[in-house]
Short mmCIF file of C-alpha atoms and ligand atoms in Angstrom, two decimals:
data_model
loop_
_atom_site.label_atom_id
_atom_site.label_comp_id
_atom_site.label_asym_id
_atom_site.label_seq_id
_atom_site.Cartn_x
_atom_site.Cartn_y
_atom_site.Cartn_z
CA UNK E 1 45.39 86.62 68.46
CA UNK E 2 48.83 85.15 67.75
CA UNK E 3 49.67 84.25 71.23
CA UNK E 4 46.44 82.60 71.98
CA UNK E 5 46.41 80.68 68.85
CA UNK E 6 50.03 79.54 69.25
CA UNK E 7 49.64 78.41 72.62
CA UNK E 8 46.44 76.55 71.13
CA UNK E 9 48.94 74.77 68.95
CA UNK E 10 51.53 74.34 71.67
CA UNK E 11 48.68 72.37 73.58
CA UNK E 12 47.06 70.57 70.70
CA UNK E 13 43.72 71.88 72.26
CA UNK E 14 40.77 71.21 69.79
CA UNK E 15 38.73 74.04 68.59
CA UNK E 16 35.22 74.82 67.64
CA UNK E 17 34.12 77.28 65.10
CA UNK E 18 32.30 80.41 65.65
CA UNK E 19 30.49 82.52 63.33
CA UNK E 20 31.05 86.04 62.55
CA UNK E 21 27.65 88.10 63.23
CA UNK E 22 24.94 88.37 60.59
CA UNK E 23 22.18 90.00 62.81
CA UNK E 24 18.72 91.41 62.82
CA UNK E 25 19.03 94.88 64.13
CA UNK E 26 16.40 96.69 66.19
CA UNK E 27 16.26 100.23 67.09
CA UNK E 28 13.73 103.20 67.15
CA UNK E 29 11.39 100.30 66.35
CA UNK E 30 12.54 99.49 63.35
CA UNK E 31 14.33 96.43 61.94
CA UNK E 32 16.61 95.55 59.62
CA UNK E 33 19.05 92.52 58.75
CA UNK E 34 22.81 92.79 58.16
CA UNK E 35 22.42 89.93 55.50
CA UNK E 36 20.01 92.29 53.29
CA UNK E 37 21.93 95.67 52.92
CA UNK E 38 19.27 97.60 50.96
CA UNK E 39 16.70 99.67 52.29
CA UNK E 40 17.69 99.88 55.86
CA UNK E 41 15.24 102.34 57.44
CA UNK E 42 17.30 104.70 59.13
CA UNK E 43 18.76 108.27 58.42
CA UNK E 44 22.15 106.77 57.38
CA UNK E 45 24.23 109.13 54.93
CA UNK E 46 24.50 108.07 51.27
CA UNK E 47 27.93 106.61 52.04
CA UNK E 48 26.41 104.38 54.93
CA UNK E 49 24.31 102.70 52.52
CA UNK E 50 24.28 99.43 51.04
CA UNK E 51 27.34 98.52 52.95
CA UNK E 52 27.64 96.52 56.05
CA UNK E 53 28.43 97.94 59.64
CA UNK E 54 31.95 96.39 59.36
CA UNK E 55 32.67 97.97 56.20
CA UNK E 56 31.55 101.35 57.38
CA UNK E 57 33.50 101.39 60.40
CA UNK E 58 36.86 100.14 58.87
CA UNK E 59 36.27 103.17 56.78
CA UNK E 60 35.94 105.59 59.49
CA UNK E 61 38.83 104.00 61.21
CA UNK E 62 41.00 104.46 58.29
CA UNK E 63 40.00 108.29 58.07
CA UNK E 64 41.29 108.84 61.70
CA UNK E 65 44.62 107.14 60.82
CA UNK E 66 43.78 103.56 62.03
CA UNK E 67 43.28 100.16 60.92
CA UNK E 68 42.38 96.92 62.36
CA UNK E 69 45.51 95.23 61.92
CA UNK E 70 48.19 97.55 63.26
CA UNK E 71 46.25 98.38 66.47
CA UNK E 72 46.53 94.93 67.69
CA UNK E 73 50.45 94.94 68.07
CA UNK E 74 51.67 95.22 71.73
CA UNK E 75 53.24 98.50 71.34
CA UNK E 76 50.09 100.39 70.19
CA UNK E 77 49.33 103.02 70.76
CA UNK E 78 52.34 105.39 70.00
CA UNK E 79 52.52 108.64 72.14
CA UNK E 80 51.31 110.52 69.23
CA UNK E 81 48.18 108.23 68.84
CA UNK E 82 47.51 108.75 72.56
CA UNK E 83 47.44 112.64 72.25
CA UNK E 84 45.35 112.35 69.35
CA UNK E 85 42.72 110.16 70.70
CA UNK E 86 42.93 110.67 74.45
CA UNK E 87 40.18 113.27 74.92
CA UNK E 88 37.64 111.76 72.54
CA UNK E 89 34.88 108.77 72.36
CA UNK E 90 34.39 106.32 69.74
CA UNK E 91 31.39 108.59 68.86
CA UNK E 92 33.20 111.74 68.55
CA UNK E 93 36.11 110.01 66.41
CA UNK E 94 33.59 108.71 63.85
CA UNK E 95 31.32 111.92 63.68
CA UNK E 96 34.46 113.82 63.26
CA UNK E 97 35.15 112.00 59.76
CA UNK E 98 31.44 112.34 58.73
CA UNK E 99 29.69 109.21 60.48
CA UNK E 100 26.06 109.96 61.24
CA UNK E 101 23.88 109.48 64.47
CA UNK E 102 22.05 106.93 62.83
CA UNK E 103 25.44 104.96 62.14
CA UNK E 104 26.38 105.16 65.54
CA UNK E 105 23.23 103.81 67.03
CA UNK E 106 23.64 100.89 64.39
CA UNK E 107 27.07 100.40 65.46
CA UNK E 108 26.07 100.24 69.21
CA UNK E 109 23.16 97.68 68.20
CA UNK E 110 25.99 95.43 66.57
CA UNK E 111 28.93 96.07 69.24
CA UNK E 112 27.06 96.96 72.35
CA UNK E 113 25.36 100.01 73.60
CA UNK E 114 28.70 101.31 75.39
CA UNK E 115 30.61 101.03 72.02
CA UNK E 116 30.12 104.78 70.77
CA UNK E 117 30.29 106.57 74.39
CA UNK E 118 33.45 104.49 75.39
CA UNK E 119 36.72 106.51 75.33
CA UNK E 120 38.22 106.19 71.91
CA UNK E 121 41.42 104.67 73.23
CA UNK E 122 40.32 101.72 74.99
CA UNK E 123 37.72 99.71 72.58
CA UNK E 124 39.86 100.22 69.12
CA UNK E 125 41.43 96.73 69.58
CA UNK E 126 38.34 95.33 70.67
CA UNK E 127 36.93 96.74 67.45
CA UNK E 128 39.47 95.45 65.40
CA UNK E 129 38.68 91.74 66.75
CA UNK E 130 35.04 92.00 65.95
CA UNK E 131 35.16 94.02 62.91
CA UNK E 132 38.49 93.22 61.08
CA UNK E 133 39.95 89.79 60.34
CA UNK E 134 37.45 87.23 61.77
CA UNK E 135 39.19 84.42 63.93
CA UNK E 136 36.77 83.31 65.86
CA UNK E 137 37.19 79.77 67.83
CA UNK E 138 36.36 78.39 71.12
CA UNK E 139 38.08 75.56 72.86
CA UNK E 140 36.18 72.47 72.70
CA UNK E 141 35.53 71.32 76.46
CA UNK E 142 35.54 74.94 77.54
CA UNK E 143 38.25 77.63 77.46
CA UNK E 144 39.62 77.00 81.04
CA UNK E 145 41.55 73.95 78.77
CA UNK E 146 44.19 76.42 78.22
CA UNK E 147 44.87 77.62 82.11
CA UNK E 148 44.41 74.21 82.92
CA UNK E 149 47.21 72.95 79.97
CA UNK E 150 49.62 75.62 81.15
CA UNK E 151 49.35 74.64 84.92
CA UNK E 152 50.14 70.99 83.87
CA UNK E 153 53.37 72.00 82.39
CA UNK E 154 54.12 74.29 85.40
CA UNK E 155 54.04 70.92 87.11
CA UNK E 156 50.44 71.57 88.63
CA UNK E 157 52.17 73.56 90.60
CA UNK E 158 49.18 76.45 91.47
CA UNK E 159 47.70 76.74 94.98
CA UNK E 160 43.84 77.46 94.81
CA UNK E 161 41.35 78.83 97.00
CA UNK E 162 44.01 81.22 98.74
CA UNK E 163 43.27 84.88 98.12
CA UNK E 164 45.95 87.14 98.66
CA UNK E 165 45.52 89.60 101.77
CA UNK E 166 49.14 91.39 101.93
CA UNK E 167 52.07 91.94 99.90
CA UNK E 168 54.84 92.93 101.54
CA UNK E 169 58.24 94.04 99.75
CA UNK E 170 61.41 94.37 101.86
CA UNK E 171 65.10 94.35 101.12
CA UNK E 172 65.68 91.32 98.49
CA UNK E 173 62.34 89.77 98.51
CA UNK E 174 58.64 90.05 98.63
CA UNK E 175 56.19 88.11 100.96
CA UNK E 176 52.84 87.42 100.29
CA UNK E 177 50.14 86.39 102.87
CA UNK E 178 46.85 84.73 102.21
CA UNK E 179 43.98 84.43 103.92
CA UNK E 180 44.24 81.65 106.09
CA UNK E 181 47.61 82.99 107.32
CA UNK E 182 50.12 80.99 105.22
CA UNK E 183 53.10 83.25 103.62
CA UNK E 184 55.15 82.84 100.19
CA UNK E 185 58.00 84.44 99.71
CA UNK E 186 59.94 85.25 96.21
CA UNK E 187 62.27 87.43 94.45
CA UNK E 188 59.55 89.20 92.32
CA UNK E 189 55.81 88.94 92.74
CA UNK E 190 53.82 89.04 89.31
CA UNK E 191 50.09 90.34 90.57
CA UNK E 192 47.02 89.67 88.13
CA UNK E 193 44.60 90.42 91.00
CA UNK E 194 42.26 92.79 89.34
CA UNK E 195 42.69 96.46 90.44
CA UNK E 196 38.84 96.40 91.64
CA UNK E 197 40.23 93.82 94.12
CA UNK E 198 43.86 94.67 94.63
CA UNK E 199 42.66 97.88 96.08
CA UNK E 200 41.70 95.97 99.18
CA UNK E 201 45.09 93.91 99.49
CA UNK E 202 47.59 95.30 102.39
CA UNK E 203 50.46 96.35 100.93
CA UNK E 204 54.09 97.70 102.12
CA UNK E 205 55.26 100.20 101.33
CA UNK E 206 52.26 101.71 100.03
CA UNK E 207 51.18 102.23 96.61
CA UNK E 208 52.43 105.29 94.81
CA UNK E 209 49.77 108.20 94.09
CA UNK E 210 49.71 107.68 90.58
CA UNK E 211 49.14 103.71 90.95
CA UNK E 212 46.25 104.47 93.37
CA UNK E 213 44.72 106.81 91.12
CA UNK E 214 44.69 104.51 88.61
CA UNK E 215 43.01 101.72 90.65
CA UNK E 216 40.15 104.31 91.50
CA UNK E 217 39.73 105.85 88.06
CA UNK E 218 39.97 103.02 85.91
CA UNK E 219 36.61 102.28 84.60
CA UNK E 220 34.94 98.71 85.06
CA UNK E 221 32.15 97.63 83.42
CA UNK E 222 29.31 95.26 84.66
CA UNK E 223 28.75 92.90 82.40
CA UNK E 224 25.77 90.22 82.73
CA UNK E 225 25.31 87.34 80.30
CA UNK E 226 22.24 85.65 80.34
CA UNK E 227 22.64 82.16 78.63
CA UNK E 228 19.99 80.47 76.78
CA UNK E 229 20.21 77.01 75.24
CA UNK E 230 17.67 76.07 72.70
CA UNK E 231 16.50 72.91 71.68
CA UNK E 232 17.98 73.72 68.09
CA UNK E 233 19.82 76.55 66.28
CA UNK E 234 16.39 77.08 64.64
CA UNK E 235 17.51 81.14 63.84
CA UNK E 236 20.11 79.82 60.99
CA UNK E 237 16.83 78.99 58.87
CA UNK E 238 16.16 82.74 59.19
CA UNK E 239 19.28 83.96 58.12
CA UNK E 240 20.70 85.33 61.06
CA UNK E 241 23.53 83.88 63.21
CA UNK E 242 27.02 84.37 65.09
CA UNK E 243 28.65 87.40 67.22
CA UNK E 244 26.04 88.74 67.24
CA UNK E 245 22.79 87.37 65.65
CA UNK E 246 20.74 90.19 66.97
CA UNK E 247 21.34 93.93 68.46
CA UNK E 248 19.26 96.62 69.39
CA UNK E 249 18.23 99.59 71.78
CA UNK E 250 16.10 97.44 73.99
CA UNK E 251 17.03 95.86 77.61
CA UNK E 252 18.03 92.76 76.20
CA UNK E 253 20.70 94.92 74.17
CA UNK E 254 22.54 91.97 72.19
CA UNK E 255 22.26 88.26 71.62
CA UNK E 256 25.22 86.18 70.88
CA UNK E 257 25.04 82.97 68.95
CA UNK E 258 28.22 80.76 69.87
CA UNK E 259 26.69 77.38 68.38
CA UNK E 260 28.93 77.35 65.42
CA UNK E 261 29.78 73.69 64.79
CA UNK E 262 29.12 72.45 68.01
CA UNK E 263 28.06 68.53 67.59
CA UNK E 264 25.48 68.69 70.40
CA UNK E 265 22.25 69.61 68.30
CA UNK E 266 21.21 72.35 70.68
CA UNK E 267 21.22 76.25 69.96
CA UNK E 268 23.64 78.30 72.54
CA UNK E 269 23.25 81.80 72.70
CA UNK E 270 23.74 84.50 75.60
CA UNK E 271 22.21 88.02 75.89
CA UNK E 272 25.30 90.57 76.24
CA UNK E 273 24.41 93.07 78.69
CA UNK E 274 26.47 95.97 79.53
CA UNK E 275 26.38 99.35 80.91
CA UNK E 276 22.66 100.58 82.06
CA UNK E 277 21.19 97.46 80.54
CA UNK E 278 23.40 95.37 82.89
CA UNK E 279 22.32 97.88 85.78
CA UNK E 280 18.96 97.95 85.27
CA UNK E 281 18.70 93.97 85.12
CA UNK E 282 20.96 93.73 88.38
CA UNK E 283 18.42 95.80 90.31
CA UNK E 284 15.75 93.69 89.16
CA UNK E 285 14.48 90.42 91.44
CA UNK E 286 17.15 87.80 91.14
CA UNK E 287 14.46 84.93 90.71
CA UNK E 288 13.03 86.13 87.54
CA UNK E 289 15.57 88.88 86.00
CA UNK E 290 17.01 86.63 83.60
CA UNK E 291 13.86 84.97 82.14
CA UNK E 292 12.58 88.69 81.85
CA UNK E 293 15.24 89.17 79.48
CA UNK E 294 14.42 86.05 77.55
CA UNK E 295 10.66 87.08 77.45
CA UNK E 296 11.42 90.68 76.30
CA UNK E 297 13.12 89.61 73.53
CA UNK E 298 10.60 86.93 72.46
CA UNK E 299 8.18 89.51 72.13
CA UNK E 300 10.21 91.57 69.84
CA UNK E 301 11.66 88.61 67.92
CA UNK E 302 9.20 85.97 68.21
CA UNK E 303 10.50 83.89 65.19
CA UNK E 304 14.03 83.27 66.16
CA UNK E 305 14.13 80.95 69.21
CA UNK E 306 12.25 77.44 69.21
CA UNK E 307 12.02 75.67 72.64
CA UNK E 308 14.30 77.20 75.42
CA UNK E 309 15.58 74.41 77.58
CA UNK E 310 18.03 76.46 79.67
CA UNK E 311 18.30 80.14 81.26
CA UNK E 312 21.10 81.00 83.44
CA UNK E 313 22.71 84.08 84.20
CA UNK E 314 26.19 85.56 85.34
CA UNK E 315 26.99 88.70 86.62
CA UNK E 316 30.72 89.66 86.64
CA UNK E 317 29.95 92.65 89.31
CA UNK E 318 28.70 90.24 91.71
CA UNK E 319 31.90 88.08 91.97
CA UNK E 320 33.98 88.73 94.84
CA UNK E 321 37.16 87.94 93.05
CA UNK E 322 36.78 90.70 89.97
CA UNK E 323 33.84 92.91 91.10
CA UNK E 324 33.44 93.92 87.56
CA UNK E 325 33.95 92.90 84.04
CA UNK E 326 36.49 94.88 81.51
CA UNK E 327 38.63 97.62 82.89
CA UNK E 328 39.89 100.39 80.68
CA UNK E 329 40.81 103.86 80.57
CA UNK E 330 38.47 106.65 80.69
CA UNK E 331 38.25 109.85 78.31
CA UNK E 332 41.82 111.42 79.33
CA UNK E 333 43.26 108.32 81.04
CA UNK E 334 45.91 107.48 78.56
CA UNK E 335 48.35 108.05 81.47
CA UNK E 336 47.43 104.61 82.46
CA UNK E 337 48.46 102.91 79.50
CA UNK E 338 51.58 102.64 81.39
CA UNK E 339 49.79 100.42 83.87
CA UNK E 340 51.95 97.49 83.37
CA UNK E 341 55.05 99.13 85.25
CA UNK E 342 56.70 97.07 88.18
CA UNK E 343 56.53 98.99 91.19
CA UNK E 344 59.65 97.80 93.04
CA UNK E 345 59.63 93.86 93.21
CA UNK E 346 55.71 93.87 92.32
CA UNK E 347 54.88 93.33 88.68
CA UNK E 348 51.62 93.67 87.01
CA UNK E 349 49.67 91.52 84.56
CA UNK E 350 46.06 90.74 83.33
CA UNK E 351 44.43 91.91 80.20
CA UNK E 352 43.36 95.19 81.90
CA UNK E 353 46.69 96.17 81.93
CA UNK E 354 47.05 96.22 78.12
CA UNK E 355 44.86 97.63 75.49
CA UNK E 356 43.23 94.27 75.28
CA UNK E 357 41.16 94.41 78.05
CA UNK E 358 38.55 91.76 77.76
CA UNK E 359 40.64 89.31 75.65
CA UNK E 360 42.98 86.34 76.85
CA UNK E 361 45.52 87.87 73.98
CA UNK E 362 45.88 90.63 76.34
CA UNK E 363 46.23 88.46 79.27
CA UNK E 364 49.02 86.43 77.75
CA UNK E 365 50.37 89.51 76.26
CA UNK E 366 50.60 91.20 79.66
CA UNK E 367 52.31 88.04 81.21
CA UNK E 368 54.93 88.13 78.64
CA UNK E 369 55.35 91.79 79.42
CA UNK E 370 56.02 90.94 83.14
CA UNK E 371 58.28 88.04 82.21
CA UNK E 372 60.73 90.25 80.08
CA UNK E 373 60.66 92.88 82.87
CA UNK E 374 62.30 90.23 85.09
CA UNK E 375 64.42 88.61 82.58
CA UNK E 376 64.71 90.45 79.30
CA UNK E 377 65.45 87.34 77.30
CA UNK E 378 62.46 85.62 78.22
CA UNK E 379 60.74 83.80 75.05
CA UNK E 380 57.00 82.69 74.92
CA UNK E 381 57.58 79.09 74.49
CA UNK E 382 55.47 78.30 71.48
CA UNK E 383 56.06 76.38 68.22
CA UNK E 384 59.42 77.38 66.82
CA UNK E 385 58.24 78.63 63.75
CA UNK E 386 55.92 81.01 65.20
CA UNK E 387 58.38 82.35 68.02
CA UNK E 388 59.82 84.84 65.51
CA UNK E 389 56.59 86.34 64.52
CA UNK E 390 55.26 86.55 67.96
CA UNK E 391 58.60 88.18 69.42
CA UNK E 392 58.37 90.80 66.52
CA UNK E 393 54.72 91.74 67.61
C1 FAD B 1 32.25 89.23 80.28
C2 FAD B 1 33.83 88.87 79.36
C3 FAD B 1 33.52 88.36 78.23
C4 FAD B 1 35.15 87.94 77.66
N1 FAD B 1 34.88 87.61 76.43
C5 FAD B 1 36.08 86.97 76.04
C6 FAD B 1 36.29 86.65 74.74
O1 FAD B 1 35.32 86.27 74.26
N2 FAD B 1 37.46 86.20 74.44
C7 FAD B 1 38.73 86.39 74.83
O2 FAD B 1 39.60 86.14 74.37
N3 FAD B 1 38.62 86.91 76.32
C8 FAD B 1 37.42 87.10 76.67
N4 FAD B 1 37.33 87.62 77.92
C9 FAD B 1 38.57 87.88 78.77
C10 FAD B 1 38.93 86.70 79.42
O3 FAD B 1 38.04 86.19 80.22
C11 FAD B 1 40.27 87.03 80.24
O4 FAD B 1 41.28 87.79 79.17
C12 FAD B 1 41.07 86.12 80.95
O5 FAD B 1 39.95 85.33 81.96
C13 FAD B 1 42.08 86.59 81.78
O6 FAD B 1 42.60 85.50 82.37
P1 FAD B 1 43.31 85.83 83.70
O7 FAD B 1 43.77 84.59 84.13
O8 FAD B 1 44.73 86.87 83.52
O9 FAD B 1 42.36 86.74 84.75
P2 FAD B 1 41.30 86.08 85.41
O10 FAD B 1 40.50 85.07 84.64
O11 FAD B 1 40.52 87.23 85.21
O12 FAD B 1 41.68 85.54 86.77
C14 FAD B 1 41.84 86.36 87.80
C15 FAD B 1 42.04 85.45 89.08
O13 FAD B 1 42.87 86.28 89.85
C16 FAD B 1 42.20 85.69 91.36
N5 FAD B 1 42.23 86.47 92.32
C17 FAD B 1 41.51 87.75 92.51
N6 FAD B 1 41.61 88.26 93.84
C18 FAD B 1 42.70 87.33 94.34
C19 FAD B 1 43.59 87.72 95.55
N7 FAD B 1 43.14 88.42 96.14
N8 FAD B 1 44.32 86.59 95.51
C20 FAD B 1 44.60 85.58 94.64
N9 FAD B 1 43.86 85.56 93.63
C21 FAD B 1 42.89 86.42 93.04
C22 FAD B 1 40.66 85.49 90.68
O14 FAD B 1 40.11 84.52 91.38
C23 FAD B 1 40.69 85.07 89.35
O15 FAD B 1 41.09 83.32 89.47
C24 FAD B 1 36.20 87.87 78.48
C25 FAD B 1 35.95 88.74 79.86
C26 FAD B 1 34.67 89.06 80.35
C27 FAD B 1 34.67 89.62 81.65
#
């Protein structure tokens, strides 16, 4: 994530290390551990045995003409790649080069149950982040420190609590109206409002039919995180840890250990629920649904948690400012990749307008793209030594 890392350096933000995943897998009622590669109990092919999920996935990406480096460039995918992959899911892509159903289920246990059924074009950069070069960090004190640092260099000239309700372009400027009636006028507007919400903002002139179709057809997940703090990261002694430390076909789906080198002594984790698992949880009584997930997990893997000291949850689909988590093109949705194109004086940004949906890197990439649409000579403000490399990407 060259943009993210260079901004972290620019602002001198302190980092915490995060461990790559060494999970315990559970599916079809059988268990195996990533750290013990022999004798996995599923019907994997000979080529899929004795190697990690990451190694096998990287081979299948390679056989599809892909790798975990070049797919991270801002210009990926080129038109030929789009045409080649647009009608495929990740599962189709892997199966056509020899992947077994058993491997796909293992990949889903590791990467989330949505992985193999997702449109191939969408999650490939995501797979690259998780299964390629592992640079896993958190910002010590909270990831919000990055936008706060950016706001500070902009002179804290940020207006909060002012949802946009209307955007009107006329002649040489754009007028934005917020809920309490205040109006802001600019030469151009960069909108990062998630498409799930933008559809409710009044615009004049109206969106083009293509933009409208994109707002309606882009697929948004309904991620829920069930956050669990334990007295200590007791699982380390069991040889499992990291992102993820457990993955399954069960309602608790995956458990992510973000403790890394945090100094507090607690164990910090979250269950990462997506797709059908998130939807099932959202239908259950709010008061007990998070605890139910913890209880289910403890039944399946009773040795991993010591004392649970805190359980919380966060459901993205219930947040009025986004109403979903990750937006991306569905199968056959490659045409949406041009979603970053401006509409008159309105420019679009947000990670969901890049192939790095769900990543801060995509958010920054999209902001720089919008800045260059407005001023082609715009440069990211980063360390001078890194500027060349970033510009190249
Ligand atoms: C479940 C989940 C996990 C993630 N995990 C990671 C990760 O591990 N690593 C990583 O790098 N990234 C991760 N991300 C992505 C990261 O959170 C985003 O890339 C980042 O938050 C995008 O920043 P942003 O400022 O562009 O948009 P957002 O943070 O989405 O902010 C959009 C803003 O628009 C505001 N808004 C909405 N409607 C209006 C309106 N009408 N008027 C005015 N403002 C409005 C909202 O209030 C919000 O503040 C994750 C995202 C999700 C959903």
